[in-house]
Amino acid sequence: MKTFDTVQGLKAHLEIERKAGKKIGFVPTMGALHNGHLSLIKKAKQECDVSVCSIFVNPTQFDDKSDLEKYPRTLEADSKLLKTESNDVIFAPTVKEVYPQGMSKGLDLKFGYLANCLEGASRPGHFDGMAQVVSRLLDIVEPDALYMGQKDYQQFAIVQSMIAQQRRPIDLVRCAIIREEDGLAMSSRNRRIPAEDRLRAPMIYRVLEGIKRNRMGLTVPELRYWGLSSLEMTGFKPIYVEIVNAKTLAPVSHLEDPDGVVALVATWLGEVRLIDNMIIS
Ligand code: AMP
C-alpha cells in the first residue's frame, strides 16, 4: 500500500496505473475509519484494479467550528485497517494541498431543494463545502468509479447531481449502510458517545424499522410524530424525522411512491449529532 500526501505524487503514481489500463476505484473519507468505510474499500477492490482511499477532514463542510476541532484524526490506525483490506493507495493531504488557492472559492453548481432540505436546512453551507471537496478530489484522482455510502443519503443524491452537471464519466456506486449488532449505523462520531448514551443509541434504528413496518397502519404525519416522540422519550433531541421521495427528497403523503420512499433521521444524542436512514419502498 502506498501513501501520498501531495497531489503531484499521487497523480504521478495514478498516471502509471492508468497507462497500464488499470481501473481506478475511489473512496473519499474523513478518516477515523470503521467497518462501514471498509465495506466501500472492499467493493472498490472487487470492481476495480486499484483502490484509492482519501483521508481528509474537509474544513469547508463544517458549519460548526468545534465539530471540526473535535473530529477524530487517527491516520496511523486508519492505515493499519486499510492494509488489512489490501487497499492500494492512501491519499492523506494537508488543507493547503487540497486548496492551494484558498478555501473560499465554491462551485458554480445548482442543487436547489436537494441541498436546502433536511441536513441542508440545519447545517447551512455544509453541502456546498462537501461538493467543493468531492469535486476537487475527483479532479485530482480522476477515478473510473466512485464509492459512497447510503449512510449519507442526501450527500449521495447531491454528488449524483454534481457528477451529472459536470458531465464526469464516473460510475457512482451506492453502498449499503453497515450497522453495529444492535442496529446503530457505524459512524466515526460513535466513538464520542458516552457509555450511558450508547445504550439508547439503537432507538434510531428502531424508529426507522417502525416506520418501515408501520404495523399500526399510521399515516405519514402520524409516523413522523411517533418517530419524534419515541426519540424524545428515550432522551434524544431529534432534529428531524422525515419521510420523503427517494429521488427528489420532497415530503411524501404515502409510504408508496413510484420513485421510492426513504425515511431519514437526524438527532442529537447528548453532544453527538447522529444521522441515519432507511429505504422504505
Ligand atoms: P465520512 O468519513 O463520514 O465522510 O464517510 C466516508 C464515506 O463512508 C461516505 O461515503 C459515507 O457515506 C460512508 N459511510 C460512513 N458510514 C458508513 C456506514 N455505516 N456504512 C456504509 N458506508 C458508510
Short mmCIF file of C-alpha atoms and ligand atoms in Angstrom, two decimals:
data_model
loop_
_atom_site.label_atom_id
_atom_site.label_comp_id
_atom_site.label_asym_id
_atom_site.label_seq_id
_atom_site.Cartn_x
_atom_site.Cartn_y
_atom_site.Cartn_z
CA MET A 1 0.00 0.00 0.00
CA LYS A 2 1.34 3.41 -0.98
CA THR A 3 0.60 6.63 0.92
CA PHE A 4 0.77 10.08 -0.68
CA ASP A 5 0.35 13.48 0.90
CA THR A 6 0.92 15.56 -2.24
CA VAL A 7 -1.25 15.96 -5.31
CA GLN A 8 1.80 15.71 -7.55
CA GLY A 9 2.97 12.40 -6.03
CA LEU A 10 -0.47 10.83 -6.21
CA LYS A 11 -1.13 11.99 -9.77
CA ALA A 12 2.23 10.67 -11.00
CA HIS A 13 1.53 7.26 -9.46
CA LEU A 14 -2.03 7.01 -10.79
CA GLU A 15 -0.91 8.07 -14.26
CA ILE A 16 1.31 4.98 -14.42
CA GLU A 17 -1.58 2.75 -13.29
CA ARG A 18 -3.95 4.35 -15.81
CA LYS A 19 -1.46 3.91 -18.65
CA ALA A 20 -1.25 0.22 -17.71
CA GLY A 21 -5.02 0.03 -18.33
CA LYS A 22 -5.95 -0.28 -14.64
CA LYS A 23 -9.44 0.70 -13.48
CA ILE A 24 -9.32 3.10 -10.53
CA GLY A 25 -11.92 2.99 -7.73
CA PHE A 26 -12.06 5.91 -5.30
CA VAL A 27 -13.38 6.07 -1.72
CA PRO A 28 -13.30 9.58 -0.20
CA THR A 29 -13.39 9.62 3.62
CA MET A 30 -12.64 11.87 6.56
CA GLY A 31 -10.79 9.08 8.36
CA ALA A 32 -11.46 7.55 11.78
CA LEU A 33 -12.26 4.51 9.71
CA HIS A 34 -14.68 1.75 10.72
CA ASN A 35 -16.24 -1.28 9.01
CA GLY A 36 -18.65 0.99 7.12
CA HIS A 37 -15.75 2.66 5.32
CA LEU A 38 -14.01 -0.68 4.85
CA SER A 39 -17.09 -2.10 3.09
CA LEU A 40 -16.64 0.65 0.47
CA ILE A 41 -12.97 -0.30 0.04
CA LYS A 42 -13.98 -3.97 -0.31
CA LYS A 43 -16.43 -3.09 -3.07
CA ALA A 44 -13.88 -0.89 -4.85
CA LYS A 45 -11.36 -3.75 -4.66
CA GLN A 46 -13.91 -6.20 -6.09
CA GLU A 47 -14.86 -3.99 -9.01
CA CYS A 48 -11.60 -2.14 -9.82
CA ASP A 49 -7.88 -2.86 -10.20
CA VAL A 50 -6.66 -0.05 -7.92
CA SER A 51 -8.43 1.26 -4.81
CA VAL A 52 -7.67 4.81 -3.65
CA CYS A 53 -8.86 5.95 -0.21
CA SER A 54 -8.57 9.64 0.63
CA ILE A 55 -8.41 10.70 4.27
CA PHE A 56 -9.09 14.39 4.61
CA VAL A 57 -11.13 16.25 7.25
CA ASN A 58 -12.52 18.96 5.00
CA PRO A 59 -12.88 22.29 6.86
CA THR A 60 -15.29 23.78 4.29
CA GLN A 61 -18.11 21.34 5.11
CA PHE A 62 -18.17 22.03 8.86
CA ASP A 63 -20.65 24.73 9.81
CA ASP A 64 -19.69 24.24 13.47
CA LYS A 65 -16.04 25.01 14.30
CA SER A 66 -15.98 22.90 17.46
CA ASP A 67 -17.32 19.91 15.49
CA LEU A 68 -14.35 20.32 13.13
CA GLU A 69 -11.92 20.54 16.03
CA LYS A 70 -13.42 17.51 17.78
CA TYR A 71 -13.46 15.36 14.64
CA PRO A 72 -11.22 12.33 15.35
CA ARG A 73 -7.92 12.14 13.44
CA THR A 74 -6.38 8.67 13.53
CA LEU A 75 -4.21 8.28 10.43
CA GLU A 76 -1.96 5.56 11.85
CA ALA A 77 -4.85 3.31 12.90
CA ASP A 78 -6.63 4.06 9.61
CA SER A 79 -3.58 2.95 7.62
CA LYS A 80 -3.47 -0.34 9.54
CA LEU A 81 -7.14 -1.02 8.82
CA LEU A 82 -6.73 -0.19 5.13
CA LYS A 83 -3.78 -2.59 4.93
CA THR A 84 -5.97 -5.42 6.24
CA GLU A 85 -8.31 -4.79 3.29
CA SER A 86 -5.35 -4.78 0.85
CA ASN A 87 -6.20 -1.20 -0.11
CA ASP A 88 -3.75 0.03 -2.74
CA VAL A 89 -3.37 3.79 -2.23
CA ILE A 90 -3.98 6.28 0.60
CA PHE A 91 -4.17 9.99 -0.18
CA ALA A 92 -3.84 11.99 3.05
CA PRO A 93 -3.19 15.60 2.03
CA THR A 94 -2.98 18.82 4.05
CA VAL A 95 -5.57 21.61 3.70
CA LYS A 96 -3.03 23.66 1.72
CA GLU A 97 -2.50 20.80 -0.71
CA VAL A 98 -6.21 20.43 -1.40
CA TYR A 99 -6.92 24.18 -1.55
CA PRO A 100 -3.71 25.83 -2.84
CA GLN A 101 -5.70 28.92 -3.83
CA GLY A 102 -7.58 29.16 -0.53
CA MET A 103 -10.86 27.65 0.57
CA SER A 104 -13.25 30.42 -0.35
CA LYS A 105 -13.95 29.59 -3.98
CA GLY A 106 -17.07 27.45 -4.20
CA LEU A 107 -18.57 25.68 -7.19
CA ASP A 108 -20.85 27.09 -9.82
CA LEU A 109 -23.45 24.36 -9.44
CA LYS A 110 -27.15 24.42 -8.55
CA PHE A 111 -28.59 21.77 -6.27
CA GLY A 112 -31.77 23.64 -5.31
CA TYR A 113 -34.06 21.82 -2.89
CA LEU A 114 -31.74 18.77 -2.75
CA ALA A 115 -29.20 20.85 -0.80
CA ASN A 116 -31.60 23.08 1.15
CA CYS A 117 -33.78 20.42 2.79
CA LEU A 118 -33.02 18.00 5.65
CA GLU A 119 -29.29 18.31 6.56
CA GLY A 120 -29.02 21.45 4.41
CA ALA A 121 -31.68 23.18 6.49
CA SER A 122 -29.86 22.66 9.78
CA ARG A 123 -26.26 22.82 8.51
CA PRO A 124 -26.01 25.86 6.23
CA GLY A 125 -23.16 25.63 3.70
CA HIS A 126 -22.44 22.00 4.56
CA PHE A 127 -23.28 20.60 1.12
CA ASP A 128 -21.53 23.39 -0.78
CA GLY A 129 -18.37 22.51 1.15
CA MET A 130 -18.89 18.79 0.62
CA ALA A 131 -19.45 19.22 -3.14
CA GLN A 132 -16.41 21.52 -3.32
CA VAL A 133 -14.08 18.92 -1.80
CA VAL A 134 -15.50 15.94 -3.70
CA SER A 135 -15.17 17.88 -6.96
CA ARG A 136 -11.59 18.83 -6.12
CA LEU A 137 -10.72 15.24 -5.15
CA LEU A 138 -12.28 13.92 -8.38
CA ASP A 139 -10.11 16.36 -10.35
CA ILE A 140 -7.05 15.02 -8.55
CA VAL A 141 -7.81 11.27 -8.55
CA GLU A 142 -9.76 11.06 -11.86
CA PRO A 143 -11.31 7.71 -10.90
CA ASP A 144 -13.36 5.39 -13.09
CA ALA A 145 -15.69 4.61 -10.19
CA LEU A 146 -16.63 6.47 -7.01
CA TYR A 147 -17.90 4.56 -3.96
CA MET A 148 -20.11 6.35 -1.43
CA GLY A 149 -22.39 5.18 1.39
CA GLN A 150 -26.17 5.26 1.65
CA LYS A 151 -25.49 6.29 5.26
CA ASP A 152 -25.22 9.86 3.92
CA TYR A 153 -28.27 9.58 1.70
CA GLN A 154 -28.61 13.27 0.86
CA GLN A 155 -24.87 13.61 0.25
CA PHE A 156 -25.10 10.78 -2.27
CA ALA A 157 -28.00 12.50 -4.08
CA ILE A 158 -26.03 15.74 -4.30
CA VAL A 159 -22.87 14.06 -5.58
CA GLN A 160 -25.04 12.28 -8.17
CA SER A 161 -26.40 15.65 -9.29
CA MET A 162 -22.90 17.17 -9.30
CA ILE A 163 -21.48 14.38 -11.48
CA ALA A 164 -24.39 14.82 -13.91
CA GLN A 165 -23.99 18.63 -14.02
CA GLN A 166 -20.23 18.38 -14.56
CA ARG A 167 -20.69 15.52 -17.06
CA ARG A 168 -17.99 13.47 -15.42
CA PRO A 169 -17.52 9.97 -16.89
CA ILE A 170 -17.62 8.27 -13.49
CA ASP A 171 -19.67 5.33 -12.18
CA LEU A 172 -21.15 6.38 -8.86
CA VAL A 173 -21.82 3.33 -6.68
CA ARG A 174 -24.10 3.47 -3.63
CA CYS A 175 -23.02 1.10 -0.84
CA ALA A 176 -25.37 -0.28 1.86
CA ILE A 177 -25.31 1.02 5.46
CA ILE A 178 -23.16 -1.10 7.76
CA ARG A 179 -24.55 -1.30 11.30
CA GLU A 180 -23.42 -2.42 14.74
CA GLU A 181 -25.12 -5.61 16.01
CA ASP A 182 -27.75 -3.58 17.85
CA GLY A 183 -28.67 -1.60 14.72
CA LEU A 184 -26.72 1.64 15.29
CA ALA A 185 -25.29 2.79 11.95
CA MET A 186 -21.50 2.81 12.12
CA SER A 187 -20.09 6.34 12.21
CA SER A 188 -16.80 7.98 13.14
CA ARG A 189 -18.84 10.07 15.58
CA ASN A 190 -19.99 6.97 17.53
CA ARG A 191 -16.72 6.86 19.44
CA ARG A 192 -17.73 10.15 21.06
CA ILE A 193 -20.97 8.70 22.50
CA PRO A 194 -20.60 8.16 26.29
CA ALA A 195 -21.35 4.63 27.53
CA GLU A 196 -24.69 5.53 29.19
CA ASP A 197 -25.95 7.14 25.97
CA ARG A 198 -24.63 4.31 23.82
CA LEU A 199 -27.29 2.02 25.34
CA ARG A 200 -30.08 4.23 23.97
CA ALA A 201 -28.49 4.77 20.56
CA PRO A 202 -30.21 1.82 18.75
CA MET A 203 -33.54 3.66 19.17
CA ILE A 204 -32.76 5.50 15.91
CA TYR A 205 -32.74 2.19 14.05
CA ARG A 206 -35.89 1.03 15.84
CA VAL A 207 -37.70 4.20 14.78
CA LEU A 208 -36.68 3.67 11.14
CA GLU A 209 -37.72 0.00 11.31
CA GLY A 210 -41.01 1.02 12.94
CA ILE A 211 -41.72 3.44 10.10
CA LYS A 212 -40.86 0.82 7.50
CA ARG A 213 -43.04 -1.89 9.06
CA ASN A 214 -45.84 0.52 10.08
CA ARG A 215 -47.60 -2.26 11.94
CA MET A 216 -50.14 0.15 13.36
CA GLY A 217 -51.13 1.43 9.92
CA LEU A 218 -50.35 5.08 10.76
CA THR A 219 -50.44 7.96 8.27
CA VAL A 220 -47.17 9.69 7.27
CA PRO A 221 -47.71 12.65 9.70
CA GLU A 222 -48.57 10.18 12.48
CA LEU A 223 -45.43 8.14 11.73
CA ARG A 224 -43.26 11.26 11.90
CA TYR A 225 -44.87 12.29 15.20
CA TRP A 226 -44.40 8.77 16.56
CA GLY A 227 -40.73 8.79 15.49
CA LEU A 228 -40.01 12.18 17.05
CA SER A 229 -41.75 11.32 20.33
CA SER A 230 -40.09 7.89 20.56
CA LEU A 231 -36.70 9.58 20.27
CA GLU A 232 -37.60 12.31 22.75
CA MET A 233 -38.89 9.79 25.28
CA THR A 234 -35.58 7.88 25.03
CA GLY A 235 -33.55 11.02 25.81
CA PHE A 236 -32.65 12.19 22.30
CA LYS A 237 -33.08 15.72 20.98
CA PRO A 238 -34.34 14.96 17.47
CA ILE A 239 -33.66 17.49 14.70
CA TYR A 240 -35.92 15.85 12.13
CA VAL A 241 -37.72 12.64 11.24
CA GLU A 242 -38.74 12.93 7.59
CA ILE A 243 -40.36 10.59 5.10
CA VAL A 244 -39.52 11.70 1.56
CA ASN A 245 -39.42 10.86 -2.15
CA ALA A 246 -36.24 8.80 -2.71
CA LYS A 247 -35.19 10.94 -5.72
CA THR A 248 -36.36 14.49 -5.05
CA LEU A 249 -36.26 14.32 -1.23
CA ALA A 250 -39.61 16.15 -1.17
CA PRO A 251 -42.02 15.08 1.60
CA VAL A 252 -44.49 12.35 0.59
CA SER A 253 -48.01 11.78 1.86
CA HIS A 254 -47.98 7.97 1.36
CA LEU A 255 -45.39 5.26 2.00
CA GLU A 256 -45.70 4.10 -1.62
CA ASP A 257 -44.26 6.17 -4.47
CA PRO A 258 -43.03 5.18 -7.96
CA ASP A 259 -39.65 6.86 -7.20
CA GLY A 260 -39.37 5.03 -3.87
CA VAL A 261 -39.63 6.43 -0.34
CA VAL A 262 -36.91 6.91 2.26
CA ALA A 263 -37.14 7.80 5.95
CA LEU A 264 -34.35 9.96 7.39
CA VAL A 265 -33.47 10.89 10.96
CA ALA A 266 -31.07 13.47 12.39
CA THR A 267 -30.80 13.78 16.14
CA TRP A 268 -28.63 14.90 18.98
CA LEU A 269 -27.67 12.24 21.50
CA GLY A 270 -26.03 14.30 24.22
CA GLU A 271 -23.33 16.27 22.39
CA VAL A 272 -23.15 13.97 19.38
CA ARG A 273 -25.13 14.63 16.21
CA LEU A 274 -26.20 11.40 14.52
CA ILE A 275 -27.90 10.70 11.18
CA ASP A 276 -29.42 7.53 9.76
CA ASN A 277 -31.93 6.49 7.12
CA MET A 278 -33.80 3.54 5.68
CA ILE A 279 -35.31 2.91 2.27
CA ILE A 280 -38.99 2.25 2.94
CA SER A 281 -40.22 1.25 -0.50
P1 AMP B 1 -17.07 10.01 6.16
O1 AMP B 1 -15.70 9.60 6.55
O2 AMP B 1 -18.03 10.08 7.28
O3 AMP B 1 -17.07 11.24 5.28
O4 AMP B 1 -17.62 8.84 5.23
C1 AMP B 1 -16.93 8.43 4.08
C2 AMP B 1 -17.81 7.51 3.27
O5 AMP B 1 -18.16 6.36 4.05
C3 AMP B 1 -19.15 8.18 2.87
O6 AMP B 1 -19.46 7.81 1.53
C4 AMP B 1 -20.12 7.59 3.85
O7 AMP B 1 -21.46 7.54 3.37
C5 AMP B 1 -19.56 6.17 4.02
N1 AMP B 1 -20.02 5.60 5.29
C6 AMP B 1 -19.96 6.17 6.52
N2 AMP B 1 -20.54 5.37 7.44
C7 AMP B 1 -20.98 4.28 6.77
C8 AMP B 1 -21.67 3.10 7.16
N3 AMP B 1 -22.04 2.87 8.42
N4 AMP B 1 -21.96 2.18 6.22
C9 AMP B 1 -21.60 2.39 4.91
N5 AMP B 1 -20.96 3.48 4.48
C10 AMP B 1 -20.65 4.42 5.39
#
